[in-house]
Coordinates of C-alpha atoms in Angstrom, one line a residue:
Chain A
A1 CA 5.3 61.5 81.3
Q2 CA 3.0 60.2 84.0
K3 CA -0.3 61.9 84.1
I4 CA -1.0 60.9 87.7
T5 CA 1.8 60.4 90.2
Q6 CA 1.4 58.9 93.6
T7 CA 4.8 58.9 95.2
Q8 CA 4.0 56.9 98.3
P9 CA 3.9 53.1 97.5
G10 CA 3.0 52.4 101.1
M11 CA 2.2 54.1 104.4
F12 CA 1.8 53.0 108.0
V13 CA -0.3 55.2 110.2
Q14 CA -1.4 54.9 113.9
E15 CA -5.1 54.5 114.4
K16 CA -6.9 57.8 115.1
E17 CA -4.2 59.9 113.5
A18 CA -4.8 62.0 110.4
V19 CA -3.1 60.8 107.1
T20 CA -2.3 62.6 103.9
L21 CA -2.0 60.7 100.7
D22 CA -0.1 62.5 97.9
C23 CA -1.2 62.9 94.3
T24 CA 0.2 65.2 91.6
Y25 CA -1.2 65.4 88.1
D26 CA -0.2 66.7 84.7
T27 CA -2.6 68.2 82.2
S28 CA -2.7 71.2 79.9
D29 CA -6.5 71.1 79.7
P30 CA -8.2 73.8 81.8
S31 CA -11.2 71.6 82.5
Y32 CA -10.5 68.4 84.4
G33 CA -11.8 66.3 87.3
L34 CA -9.8 64.6 90.1
F35 CA -11.1 61.5 92.0
W36 CA -10.0 59.4 94.9
Y37 CA -11.0 55.8 95.1
K38 CA -10.4 53.2 97.8
Q39 CA -9.8 49.5 97.0
P40 CA -9.9 47.1 100.0
S41 CA -8.4 43.7 99.8
S42 CA -11.7 42.4 98.7
G43 CA -11.2 44.2 95.4
E44 CA -14.1 46.5 94.9
M45 CA -13.3 50.1 93.9
I46 CA -15.1 52.5 96.2
F47 CA -15.5 56.2 95.2
L48 CA -14.4 58.6 98.0
I49 CA -14.3 62.2 96.8
Y50 CA -14.3 64.4 93.6
Q51 CA -12.8 67.8 92.8
G52 CA -13.5 69.7 89.7
S53 CA -10.8 72.0 88.3
Y54 CA -13.1 75.0 88.5
D55 CA -14.3 74.3 92.0
Q56 CA -13.3 77.1 94.3
Q57 CA -13.6 75.2 97.6
N58 CA -11.7 72.0 98.5
A59 CA -14.0 69.0 98.4
T60 CA -15.0 67.3 101.7
E61 CA -16.9 64.1 102.3
G62 CA -17.2 63.1 106.0
R63 CA -13.7 62.2 107.2
Y64 CA -12.2 62.7 103.7
S65 CA -11.1 66.0 102.3
L66 CA -9.1 66.9 99.2
N67 CA -6.4 69.4 99.5
F68 CA -6.5 70.9 96.0
Q69 CA -3.5 73.1 95.1
K70 CA -4.1 74.0 91.5
A71 CA -0.9 75.9 90.8
R72 CA 1.1 73.0 92.1
K73 CA -1.1 70.5 90.3
S74 CA -1.6 68.7 93.6
A75 CA -4.7 66.9 94.9
N76 CA -3.8 65.2 98.1
L77 CA -6.4 63.2 100.1
V78 CA -6.6 63.8 103.8
I79 CA -8.2 61.3 106.0
S80 CA -9.0 62.5 109.5
A81 CA -9.1 60.3 112.6
S82 CA -8.0 57.1 110.7
Q83 CA -9.7 53.8 111.5
L84 CA -8.6 50.2 111.1
G85 CA -11.1 49.9 108.3
D86 CA -9.3 52.5 106.3
S87 CA -6.5 50.0 105.5
A88 CA -6.7 49.6 101.7
M89 CA -5.2 50.7 98.5
Y90 CA -6.0 54.3 97.5
F91 CA -6.0 55.5 94.0
C92 CA -6.0 59.0 92.6
A93 CA -7.5 59.4 89.1
M94 CA -8.1 62.2 86.6
R95 CA -10.6 62.9 83.9
E96 CA -9.2 65.3 81.3
G97 CA -11.5 67.7 79.5
P98 CA -15.2 68.4 80.2
S99 CA -16.4 65.5 78.2
N100 CA -13.6 63.0 78.0
Y101 CA -14.7 59.6 79.0
Q102 CA -11.9 57.7 80.6
L103 CA -10.2 58.1 83.9
I104 CA -6.4 58.0 84.1
W105 CA -5.2 56.4 87.2
G106 CA -2.1 56.5 89.5
A107 CA -0.3 53.5 90.7
G108 CA -1.9 53.7 94.2
T109 CA -0.8 54.0 97.8
K110 CA -1.2 51.0 100.2
L111 CA -2.3 52.4 103.5
I112 CA -2.1 50.3 106.7
I113 CA -3.6 51.5 109.9
K114 CA -1.9 50.2 113.0
P115 CA -4.0 49.6 116.2
Chain B
D1 CA -22.4 46.7 96.9
T2 CA -22.6 49.5 94.2
G3 CA -25.4 47.8 92.2
V4 CA -23.0 47.0 89.3
S5 CA -22.6 43.2 89.0
Q6 CA -20.0 41.2 87.1
N7 CA -19.9 37.6 86.2
P8 CA -18.0 35.4 86.6
R9 CA -16.1 36.7 89.6
H10 CA -13.2 34.3 88.8
K11 CA -12.1 32.6 85.6
I12 CA -9.3 30.2 85.1
T13 CA -8.5 29.3 81.5
K14 CA -5.8 27.7 79.4
R15 CA -3.8 29.8 77.0
G16 CA -5.5 29.9 73.6
Q17 CA -9.0 29.6 74.9
N18 CA -11.7 32.3 74.5
V19 CA -13.3 33.9 77.5
T20 CA -16.3 36.2 77.9
F21 CA -17.2 38.4 80.8
R22 CA -20.5 40.1 81.6
C23 CA -21.3 43.4 83.3
D24 CA -24.8 44.4 84.4
P25 CA -25.0 48.1 85.2
I26 CA -27.2 50.1 87.5
S27 CA -30.4 50.3 85.4
E28 CA -30.4 54.1 84.9
H29 CA -26.7 54.3 84.0
N30 CA -26.2 54.8 80.3
R31 CA -22.4 55.1 80.4
L32 CA -20.3 52.0 80.8
Y33 CA -16.6 51.5 81.0
W34 CA -14.2 48.5 81.0
Y35 CA -10.9 48.7 82.7
R36 CA -8.1 46.2 83.3
Q37 CA -6.0 46.1 86.5
T38 CA -2.9 44.1 87.0
L39 CA -1.4 43.3 90.4
G40 CA 0.0 46.4 92.1
Q41 CA -1.2 48.8 89.5
G42 CA -4.0 51.2 89.0
P43 CA -6.7 50.4 86.4
E44 CA -6.1 51.0 82.7
F45 CA -8.9 52.1 80.5
L46 CA -10.0 49.7 77.8
T47 CA -13.3 50.9 76.3
Y48 CA -16.3 53.1 76.8
F49 CA -20.0 52.8 75.8
Q50 CA -22.7 55.4 75.8
N51 CA -25.9 53.5 75.5
E52 CA -25.2 50.8 72.9
A53 CA -22.6 52.9 71.0
Q54 CA -18.9 52.1 71.6
L55 CA -17.4 55.6 71.6
E56 CA -13.8 55.1 72.6
K57 CA -11.3 52.2 72.6
S58 CA -7.8 52.2 74.1
R59 CA -4.8 51.0 72.1
L60 CA -4.6 48.3 74.8
L61 CA -7.7 46.8 73.3
S62 CA -6.0 44.6 70.7
D63 CA -7.9 42.8 68.0
R64 CA -8.3 39.8 70.3
F65 CA -10.5 41.9 72.5
S66 CA -14.1 42.8 71.6
A67 CA -16.8 44.5 73.7
E68 CA -20.5 44.8 73.0
R69 CA -23.5 46.5 74.6
P70 CA -26.2 45.4 72.3
K71 CA -29.3 46.9 73.9
G72 CA -27.6 49.6 75.9
S73 CA -28.0 47.6 79.1
F74 CA -25.6 44.8 80.0
S75 CA -22.2 44.6 78.3
T76 CA -19.8 41.7 77.4
L77 CA -16.1 41.7 77.0
E78 CA -14.6 38.8 75.0
I79 CA -11.0 37.9 74.8
Q80 CA -10.1 35.5 72.0
R81 CA -7.0 33.3 72.0
T82 CA -6.0 34.2 75.6
E83 CA -2.4 34.8 76.5
Q84 CA -0.7 34.7 79.9
G85 CA -0.3 38.4 79.7
D86 CA -4.1 38.8 79.8
S87 CA -4.2 37.6 83.4
A88 CA -5.6 40.5 85.3
M89 CA -8.7 41.9 87.1
Y90 CA -11.3 43.2 84.6
L91 CA -13.4 45.9 86.0
C92 CA -16.6 47.4 84.8
A93 CA -17.8 50.8 85.9
T94 CA -21.0 52.7 85.1
R95 CA -22.4 56.2 85.5
T96 CA -25.2 58.5 84.5
S97 CA -25.0 61.3 81.9
G98 CA -24.5 64.6 83.6
G99 CA -24.9 65.0 87.4
A100 CA -22.1 63.5 89.5
D101 CA -19.0 62.5 87.8
E102 CA -18.3 59.4 89.8
Q103 CA -18.1 56.0 88.2
F104 CA -19.6 53.1 90.1
F105 CA -17.5 49.9 89.9
G106 CA -18.5 46.3 89.9
P107 CA -16.6 43.7 91.9
G108 CA -14.5 42.7 88.9
T109 CA -13.7 39.5 87.2
R110 CA -10.3 38.0 87.9
L111 CA -8.8 36.2 84.9
T112 CA -6.0 33.7 85.3
V113 CA -4.5 32.3 82.0
L114 CA -2.5 29.2 82.6

């Protein structure tokens, strides 16, 4: 079974609108971490936001927020007031366990912002 | 620029040749990861170092692949007898122990095996 599922291969969004990118995860470990990264066409992987499984509040970083619904095993990324520069691939990733080393990645969502 | 550098940025080689990639981490980062990313997919974990110790290796890391981090600073990833299926982006990421969980990625090395 897929550990990280991103069901939207691609999305088109009008500039200045908010956008939600979906991510569901599968783990039986009570301690885990969820990450979102952005990968522009230039290729570098840019960290956006992190949510720990024991965090009570949803994580926020500027225009990015993570809608964490633990019971549903959902960790959607919300980008408010989208900009043309937000066009990129977006990846959801998970670290299982408190000391596990690797990140498990979803297949990504290609987001295109229309002017 | 995250401060993690990778060289070369691009490598084209013929099938059967050996290739070596280098990753230079942010200086205070003692944890270093190698990932492989094929077109249209998310990265796949290859191996992990804490200081100079290689603590975890993926099943993806066949015996043609070897990674080292001899002094706990830069790391090298070598692929012997390259195959066309090795064509991919090879990403290096680093982080500190404790503190923030995020991994900082280098720009990657794109390998094309002809």
